[in-house]
Each structure stands twice: as C-alpha cells, then as structure tokens.
Tab-separated table of C-alpha atoms and ligand atoms in Angstrom:
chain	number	residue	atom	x	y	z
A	1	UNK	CA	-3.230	22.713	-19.253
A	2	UNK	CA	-3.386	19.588	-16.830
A	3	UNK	CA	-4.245	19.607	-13.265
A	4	UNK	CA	-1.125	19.624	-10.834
A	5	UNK	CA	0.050	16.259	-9.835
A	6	UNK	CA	0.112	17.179	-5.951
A	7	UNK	CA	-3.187	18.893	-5.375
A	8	UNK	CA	-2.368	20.629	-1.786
A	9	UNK	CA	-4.639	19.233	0.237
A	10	UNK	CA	-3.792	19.802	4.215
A	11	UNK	CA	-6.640	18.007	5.667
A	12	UNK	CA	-5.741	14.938	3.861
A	13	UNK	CA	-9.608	13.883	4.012
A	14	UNK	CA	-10.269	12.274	0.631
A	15	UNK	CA	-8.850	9.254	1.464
A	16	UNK	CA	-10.840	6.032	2.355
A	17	UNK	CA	-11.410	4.911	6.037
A	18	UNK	CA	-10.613	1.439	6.989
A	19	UNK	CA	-11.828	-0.319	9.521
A	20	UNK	CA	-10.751	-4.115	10.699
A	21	UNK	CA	-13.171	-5.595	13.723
A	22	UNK	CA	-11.676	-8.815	15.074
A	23	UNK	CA	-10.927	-10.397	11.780
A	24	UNK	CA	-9.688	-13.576	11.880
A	25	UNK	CA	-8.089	-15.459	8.862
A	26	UNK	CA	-6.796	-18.918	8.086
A	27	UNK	CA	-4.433	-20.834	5.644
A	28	UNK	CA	-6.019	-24.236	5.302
A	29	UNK	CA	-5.835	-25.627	8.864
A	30	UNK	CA	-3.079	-23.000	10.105
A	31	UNK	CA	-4.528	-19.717	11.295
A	32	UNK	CA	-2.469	-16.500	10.636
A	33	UNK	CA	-5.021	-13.653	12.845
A	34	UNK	CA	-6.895	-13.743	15.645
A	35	UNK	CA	-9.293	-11.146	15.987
A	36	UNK	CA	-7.359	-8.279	14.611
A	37	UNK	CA	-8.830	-5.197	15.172
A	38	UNK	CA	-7.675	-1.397	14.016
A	39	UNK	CA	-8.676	1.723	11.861
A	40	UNK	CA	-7.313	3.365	9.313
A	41	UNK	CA	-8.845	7.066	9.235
A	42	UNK	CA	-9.348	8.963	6.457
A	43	UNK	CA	-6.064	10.403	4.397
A	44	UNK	CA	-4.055	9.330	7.461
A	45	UNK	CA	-1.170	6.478	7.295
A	46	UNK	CA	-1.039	3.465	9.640
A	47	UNK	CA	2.180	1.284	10.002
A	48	UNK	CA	1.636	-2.599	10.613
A	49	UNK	CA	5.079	-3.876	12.135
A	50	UNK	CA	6.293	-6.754	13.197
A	51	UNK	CA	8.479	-10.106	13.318
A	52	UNK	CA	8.726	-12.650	9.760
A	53	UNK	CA	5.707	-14.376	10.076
A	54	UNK	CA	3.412	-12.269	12.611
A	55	UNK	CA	0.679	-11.707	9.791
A	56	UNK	CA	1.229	-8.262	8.088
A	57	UNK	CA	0.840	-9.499	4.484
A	58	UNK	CA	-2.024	-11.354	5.148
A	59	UNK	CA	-3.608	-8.206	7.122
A	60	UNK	CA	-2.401	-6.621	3.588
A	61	UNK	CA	-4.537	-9.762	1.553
A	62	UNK	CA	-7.448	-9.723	3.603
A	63	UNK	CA	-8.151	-5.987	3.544
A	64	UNK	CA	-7.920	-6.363	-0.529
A	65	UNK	CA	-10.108	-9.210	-0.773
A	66	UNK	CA	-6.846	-11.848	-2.088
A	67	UNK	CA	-7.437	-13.630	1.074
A	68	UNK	CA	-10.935	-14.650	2.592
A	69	UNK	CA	-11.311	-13.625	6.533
A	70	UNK	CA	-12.982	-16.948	8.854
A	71	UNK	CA	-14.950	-14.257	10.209
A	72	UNK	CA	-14.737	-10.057	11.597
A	73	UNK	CA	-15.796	-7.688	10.121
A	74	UNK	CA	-13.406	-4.727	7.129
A	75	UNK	CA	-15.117	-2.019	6.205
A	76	UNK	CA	-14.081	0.506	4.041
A	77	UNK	CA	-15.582	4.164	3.876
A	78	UNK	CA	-18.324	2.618	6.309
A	79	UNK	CA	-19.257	0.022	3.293
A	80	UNK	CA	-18.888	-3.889	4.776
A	81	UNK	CA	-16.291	-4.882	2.115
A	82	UNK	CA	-15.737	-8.805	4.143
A	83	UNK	CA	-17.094	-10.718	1.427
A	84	UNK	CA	-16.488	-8.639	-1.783
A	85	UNK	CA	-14.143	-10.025	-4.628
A	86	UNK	CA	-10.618	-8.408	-4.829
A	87	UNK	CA	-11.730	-6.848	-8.438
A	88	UNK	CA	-14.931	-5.362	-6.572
A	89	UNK	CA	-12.673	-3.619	-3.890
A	90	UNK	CA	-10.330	-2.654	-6.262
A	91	UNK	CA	-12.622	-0.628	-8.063
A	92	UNK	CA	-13.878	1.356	-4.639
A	93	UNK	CA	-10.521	3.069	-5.159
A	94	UNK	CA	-8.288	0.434	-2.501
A	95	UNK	CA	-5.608	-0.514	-4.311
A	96	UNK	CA	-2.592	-2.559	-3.351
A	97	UNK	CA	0.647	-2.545	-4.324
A	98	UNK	CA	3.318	-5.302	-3.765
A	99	UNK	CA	7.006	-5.564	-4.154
A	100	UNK	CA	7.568	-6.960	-7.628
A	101	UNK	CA	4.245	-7.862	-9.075
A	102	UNK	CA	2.469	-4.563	-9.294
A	103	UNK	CA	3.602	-4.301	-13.268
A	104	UNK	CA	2.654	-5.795	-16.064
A	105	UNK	CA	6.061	-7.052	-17.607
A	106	UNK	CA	5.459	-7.695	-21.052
A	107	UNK	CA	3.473	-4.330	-21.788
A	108	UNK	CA	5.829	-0.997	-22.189
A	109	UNK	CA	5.417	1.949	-19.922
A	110	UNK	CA	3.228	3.395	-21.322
A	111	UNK	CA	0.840	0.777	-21.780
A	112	UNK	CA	1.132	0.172	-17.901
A	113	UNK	CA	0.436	3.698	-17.152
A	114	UNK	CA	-2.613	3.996	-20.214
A	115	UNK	CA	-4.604	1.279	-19.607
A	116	UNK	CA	-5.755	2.379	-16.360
A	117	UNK	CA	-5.975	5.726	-17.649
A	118	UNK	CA	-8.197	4.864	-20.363
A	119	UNK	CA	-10.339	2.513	-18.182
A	120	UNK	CA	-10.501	5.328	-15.258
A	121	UNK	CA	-10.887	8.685	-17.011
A	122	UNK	CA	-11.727	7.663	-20.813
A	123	UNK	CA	-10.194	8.042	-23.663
A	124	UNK	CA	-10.073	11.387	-23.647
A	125	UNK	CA	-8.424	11.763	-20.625
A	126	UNK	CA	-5.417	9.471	-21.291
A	127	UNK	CA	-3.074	12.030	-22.462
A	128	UNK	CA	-3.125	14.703	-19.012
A	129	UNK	CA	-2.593	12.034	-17.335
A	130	UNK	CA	0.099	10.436	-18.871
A	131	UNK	CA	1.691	14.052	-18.688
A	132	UNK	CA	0.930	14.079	-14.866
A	133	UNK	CA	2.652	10.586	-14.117
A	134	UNK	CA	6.180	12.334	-16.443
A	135	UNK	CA	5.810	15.150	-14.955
A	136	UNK	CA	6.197	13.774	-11.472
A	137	UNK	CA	8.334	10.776	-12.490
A	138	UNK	CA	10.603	11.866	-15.561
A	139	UNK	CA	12.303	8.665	-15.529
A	140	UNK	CA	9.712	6.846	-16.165
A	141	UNK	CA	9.162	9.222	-19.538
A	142	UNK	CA	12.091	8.588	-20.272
A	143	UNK	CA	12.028	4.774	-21.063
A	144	UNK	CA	8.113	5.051	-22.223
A	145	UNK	CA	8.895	2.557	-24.576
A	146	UNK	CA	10.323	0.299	-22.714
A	147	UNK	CA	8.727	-3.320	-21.650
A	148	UNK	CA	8.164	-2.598	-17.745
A	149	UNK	CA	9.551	-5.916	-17.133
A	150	UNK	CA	13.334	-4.759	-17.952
A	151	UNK	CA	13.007	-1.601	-15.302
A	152	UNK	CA	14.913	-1.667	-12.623
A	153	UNK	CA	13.175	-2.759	-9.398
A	154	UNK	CA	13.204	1.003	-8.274
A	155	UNK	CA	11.711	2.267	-11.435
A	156	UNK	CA	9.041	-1.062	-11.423
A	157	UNK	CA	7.824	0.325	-7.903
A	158	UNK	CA	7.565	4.090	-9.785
A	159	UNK	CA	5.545	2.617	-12.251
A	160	UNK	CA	3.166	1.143	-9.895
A	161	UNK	CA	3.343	4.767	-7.779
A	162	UNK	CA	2.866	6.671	-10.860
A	163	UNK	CA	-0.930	5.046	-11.660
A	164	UNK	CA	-1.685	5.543	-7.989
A	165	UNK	CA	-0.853	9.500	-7.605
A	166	UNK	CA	-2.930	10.001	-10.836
A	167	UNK	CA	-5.764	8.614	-10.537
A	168	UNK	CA	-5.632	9.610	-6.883
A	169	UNK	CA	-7.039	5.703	-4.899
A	170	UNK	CA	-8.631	6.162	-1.827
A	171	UNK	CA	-6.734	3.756	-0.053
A	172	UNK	CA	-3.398	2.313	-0.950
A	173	UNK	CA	-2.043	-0.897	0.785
A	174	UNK	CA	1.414	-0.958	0.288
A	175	UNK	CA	3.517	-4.406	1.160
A	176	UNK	CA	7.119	-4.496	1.169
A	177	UNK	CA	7.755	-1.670	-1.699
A	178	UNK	CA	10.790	-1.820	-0.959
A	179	UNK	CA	12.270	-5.073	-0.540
A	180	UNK	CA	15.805	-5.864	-1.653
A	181	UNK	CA	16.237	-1.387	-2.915
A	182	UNK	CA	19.335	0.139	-2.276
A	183	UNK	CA	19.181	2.509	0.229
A	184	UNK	CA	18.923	5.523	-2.459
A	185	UNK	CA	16.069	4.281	-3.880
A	186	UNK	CA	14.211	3.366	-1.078
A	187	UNK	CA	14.281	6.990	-1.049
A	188	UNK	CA	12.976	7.601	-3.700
A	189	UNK	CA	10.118	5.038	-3.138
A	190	UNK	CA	9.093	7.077	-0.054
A	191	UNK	CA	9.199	10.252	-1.588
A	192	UNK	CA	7.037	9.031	-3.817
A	193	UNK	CA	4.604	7.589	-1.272
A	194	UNK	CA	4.539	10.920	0.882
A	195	UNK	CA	3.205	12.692	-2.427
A	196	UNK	CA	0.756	9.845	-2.342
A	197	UNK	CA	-0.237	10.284	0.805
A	198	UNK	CA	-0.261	14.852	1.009
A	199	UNK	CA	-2.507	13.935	-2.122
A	200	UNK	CA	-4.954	12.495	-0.024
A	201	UNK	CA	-4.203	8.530	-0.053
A	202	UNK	CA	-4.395	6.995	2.614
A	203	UNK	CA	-1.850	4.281	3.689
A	204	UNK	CA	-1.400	0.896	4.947
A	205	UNK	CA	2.109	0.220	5.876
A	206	UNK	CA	3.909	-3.025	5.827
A	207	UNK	CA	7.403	-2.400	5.740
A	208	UNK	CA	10.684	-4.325	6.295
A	209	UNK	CA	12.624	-1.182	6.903
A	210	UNK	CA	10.340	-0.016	10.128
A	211	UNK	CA	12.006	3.025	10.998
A	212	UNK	CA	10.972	4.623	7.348
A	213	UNK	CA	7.794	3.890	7.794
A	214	UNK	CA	7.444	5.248	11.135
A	215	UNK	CA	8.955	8.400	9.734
A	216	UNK	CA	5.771	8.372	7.321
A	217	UNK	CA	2.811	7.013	9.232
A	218	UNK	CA	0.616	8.642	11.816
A	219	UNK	CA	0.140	5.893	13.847
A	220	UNK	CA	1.073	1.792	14.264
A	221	UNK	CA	-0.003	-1.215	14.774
A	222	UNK	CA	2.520	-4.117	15.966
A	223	UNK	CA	1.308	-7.510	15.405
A	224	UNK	CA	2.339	-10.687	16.989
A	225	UNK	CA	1.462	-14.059	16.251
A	226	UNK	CA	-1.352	-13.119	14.668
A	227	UNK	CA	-2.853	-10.755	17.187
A	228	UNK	CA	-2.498	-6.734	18.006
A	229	UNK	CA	-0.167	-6.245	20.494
A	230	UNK	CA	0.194	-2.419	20.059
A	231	UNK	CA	-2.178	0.034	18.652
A	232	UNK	CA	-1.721	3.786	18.986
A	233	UNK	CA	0.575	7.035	17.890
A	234	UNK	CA	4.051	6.246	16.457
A	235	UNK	CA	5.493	8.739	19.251
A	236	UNK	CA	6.440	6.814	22.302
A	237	UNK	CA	6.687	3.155	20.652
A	238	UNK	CA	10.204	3.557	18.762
A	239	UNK	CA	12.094	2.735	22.238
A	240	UNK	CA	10.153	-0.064	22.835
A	241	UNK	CA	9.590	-1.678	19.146
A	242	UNK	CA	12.540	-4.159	18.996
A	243	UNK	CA	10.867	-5.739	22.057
A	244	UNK	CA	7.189	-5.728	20.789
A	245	UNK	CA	8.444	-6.460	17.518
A	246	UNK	CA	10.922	-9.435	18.203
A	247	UNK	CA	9.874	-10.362	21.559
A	248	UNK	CA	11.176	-9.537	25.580
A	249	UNK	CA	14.484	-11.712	24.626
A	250	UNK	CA	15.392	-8.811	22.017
A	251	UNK	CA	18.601	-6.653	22.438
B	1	ATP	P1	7.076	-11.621	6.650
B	1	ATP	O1	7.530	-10.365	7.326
B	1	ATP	O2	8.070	-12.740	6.848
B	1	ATP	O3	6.649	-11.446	5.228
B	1	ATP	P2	4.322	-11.566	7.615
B	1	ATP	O4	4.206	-10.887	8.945
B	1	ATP	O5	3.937	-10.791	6.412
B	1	ATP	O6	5.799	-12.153	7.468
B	1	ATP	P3	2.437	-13.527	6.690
B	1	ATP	O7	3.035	-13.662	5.333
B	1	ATP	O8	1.149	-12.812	6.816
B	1	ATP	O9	3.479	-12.896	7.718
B	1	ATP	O10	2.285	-14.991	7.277
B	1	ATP	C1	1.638	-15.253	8.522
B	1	ATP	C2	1.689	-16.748	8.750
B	1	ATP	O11	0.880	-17.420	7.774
B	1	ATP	C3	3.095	-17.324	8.627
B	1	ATP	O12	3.287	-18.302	9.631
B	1	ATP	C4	3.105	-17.959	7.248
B	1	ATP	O13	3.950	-19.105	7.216
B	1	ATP	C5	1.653	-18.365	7.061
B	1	ATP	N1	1.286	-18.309	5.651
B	1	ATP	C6	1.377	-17.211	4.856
B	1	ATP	N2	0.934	-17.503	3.611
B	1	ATP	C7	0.568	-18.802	3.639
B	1	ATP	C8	0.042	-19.708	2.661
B	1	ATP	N3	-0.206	-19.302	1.413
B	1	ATP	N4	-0.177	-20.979	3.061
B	1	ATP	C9	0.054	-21.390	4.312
B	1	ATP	N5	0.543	-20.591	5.282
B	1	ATP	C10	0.805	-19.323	4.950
C-alpha cells in the first residue's frame, strides 16, 4: 500500500518561501533586472508576466542559481540562497522545470522517473513511487520503456511533472511548460501543475499563455524592462494586463 499521490493538504504550507530583494542581474555588459523585488509565500503560486524580453526567464535562472545576480538579495525558506550553486539549490527541494530540456532523452521512462527516486528515497523506496507517478500519469506507464526523448512534447512535460508530484519539491519554477502544446494538452499540463501545487508546491509562473496562469496563481508580478511594474493579487489586473504587459500603445 503506497501513499496517495495528492495528499489533501488545504493550507498548502509545505511549500518553500521565496523571497527576491532588489536583485539585479546582467548578461555580459547588457543588464536584464534592476532591482527586482517580490515574494513567493509558502504553498502559494505567483505569476511573472510580461512582454518577449522583459526578464521572466532570467528571474526563472537567477532564483535557481543558472544565472549569477550583480547583487540583491533570494532567499529561500529564510536561507540566503544568492551565491549557492544551482546543484546546491536544487537539492533544498527548488526545482525548475523548462520547456523541452527537463528529460533526459536517451534514458527510458523509467529510468527518468527512478533515478531520482533512488537518489531521493533509496532503493527501497523506488518501487511506491514509481506506482505513484502511473498512478497519476497512466500514460506515462504506458510507454515505461520507451527512450523519453521520442515522447511527445506533452508527455516530455508529464515526465518532468511526474518526478515533481512524487517527491513533493518545495518550490517549483516552471518556464514556458507549455510552449508550442496544443491547446488540449496545455490542459493537461495545468492539471497536472494544480495537483502540484494542492500538494503543497509552490509555484513560480512564467507563462506564454497568461490568462492560464492567472487562472492558477494567487498573485502576479508584471515585469518590464527589467523592473516590477506590478506586484499584487491577480483580481483587478486582467483588464489592465495588455497595457502593463505590452505597453500604453497596446489595444
Ligand atoms: P521571452 O518571453 O521572449 O522568453 P523573457 O521575458 O523571458 O523573454 P529573458 O529571456 O529573461 O526575457 O531576457 C531578458 C533580456 O536579456 C533580453 O533582452 C534578452 O535578449 C537578454 N538575454 C537573455 N539571455 C541572454 C544571454 N544568454 N546573453 C545575452 N543576453 C541575454
């Protein structure tokens, strides 16, 4: 007997919280954010919105250590995380998940779903929780033998879902899950991702299709340029998000 894959958990409190003070961050001479502050609380979702180019994926990088920050401050769960390796951060439980290269293509299924198994719960733990990622994603049983790298991109982004609801990561930054999914799946991918989230994730946002993750997340933030232009509760901001989003010149 294995424990259910969506333990019901109302408060949503065993996420991580994340906090971003006036982090600023830099591609060789060109500097993507200026002093970009929000929070994250604990099993809560925040959206990060805005136009191609504003800085959401390298919020994403610098929370997850891929990118260094020229100087603020990210904590996570009150811990100063600014100068820790991306493997370090990793293993606090933030994970981060982007379209296309959250896989390992050449290993099967399986393999993608047991190696993290084995190296989070031990040996002995490998088969529950390969039963708990079937059980909530029977597709993905279903083609256990298959190399990950011939999925479908909907069934890649399951994969990557699948390791995250089981071993239940504090924090999950998610970045463009859903780029170039039919409409169906994208579903899908957000079904999957508000079982992540009622299991007590919680979730950074960057999304291309902004209305879905509105529907999802608790609160936004709409960057600009590399700076915060909005910060607050998703009700109220929907009228006005073409505008902060695009600009004042927006339909
Ligand atoms: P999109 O929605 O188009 O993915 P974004 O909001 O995620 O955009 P970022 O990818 O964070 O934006 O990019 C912010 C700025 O930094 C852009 O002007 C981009 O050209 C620049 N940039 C991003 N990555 C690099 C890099 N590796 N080298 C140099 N500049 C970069």
């Amino acid at each position: 007997m294995t424990a259910p894959v969506d333990p019901v958990d109302p408060a949503r409190g065993a996420g991580g919280r994340l906090e971003l003070e006036r982090v600023s961050a830099s591609y060789g001479p060109y500097r993507a954010l200026f002093e970009v502050s929000f929070s994250v609380p604990a099993g809560t979702a925040l959206a990060v919105v805005g136009a191609n180019g504003a800085g959401k994926s390298t919020v994403a990088r610098v929370v997850s250590g891929l990118v260094p920050s020229t100087s603020g401050t990210v904590r996570f769960d009150g811990i100063d995380i600014t100068r820790r390796p991306a493997f370090e951060i990793a293993r606090m439980g933030l994970n981060h998940l982007t379209e296309g290269r959250s896989v390992f293509a050449s290993l099967t299924v399986e393999e993608n779903l047991a190696l993290p198994f084995r190296r989070a719960l031990g040996r002995q733990g490998v088969a529950g929780a390969l039963e708990q990622a079937y059980e909530a994603f029977p597709k993905l049983g279903d083609r256990r033998t298959q190399s990950a790298g011939t999925l479908s991109g909907g069934e890649q982004r399951m994969l990557a879902l699948a390791r995250v609801l089981v071993l239940h990561q504090k924090l999950l930054v998610v970045d463009e899950l859903s780029f170039g999914l039919a409409p169906v799946i994208v579903d899908e991918v957000y079904q999957a991702l508000s079982r992540v989230l009622s299991g007590g994730t919680s979730l950074l946002l960057i999304e291309q299709h902004v209305h879905r993750a509105l529907e999802l997340a608790d609160a936004v933030v709409v960057l600009s340029k590399g700076t915060v232009v909005y910060d607050g509760p998703v009700e109220g901001v929907e009228h006005q998000l073409s505008e902060l989003v695009l600009g004042p010149e927006a339909p």
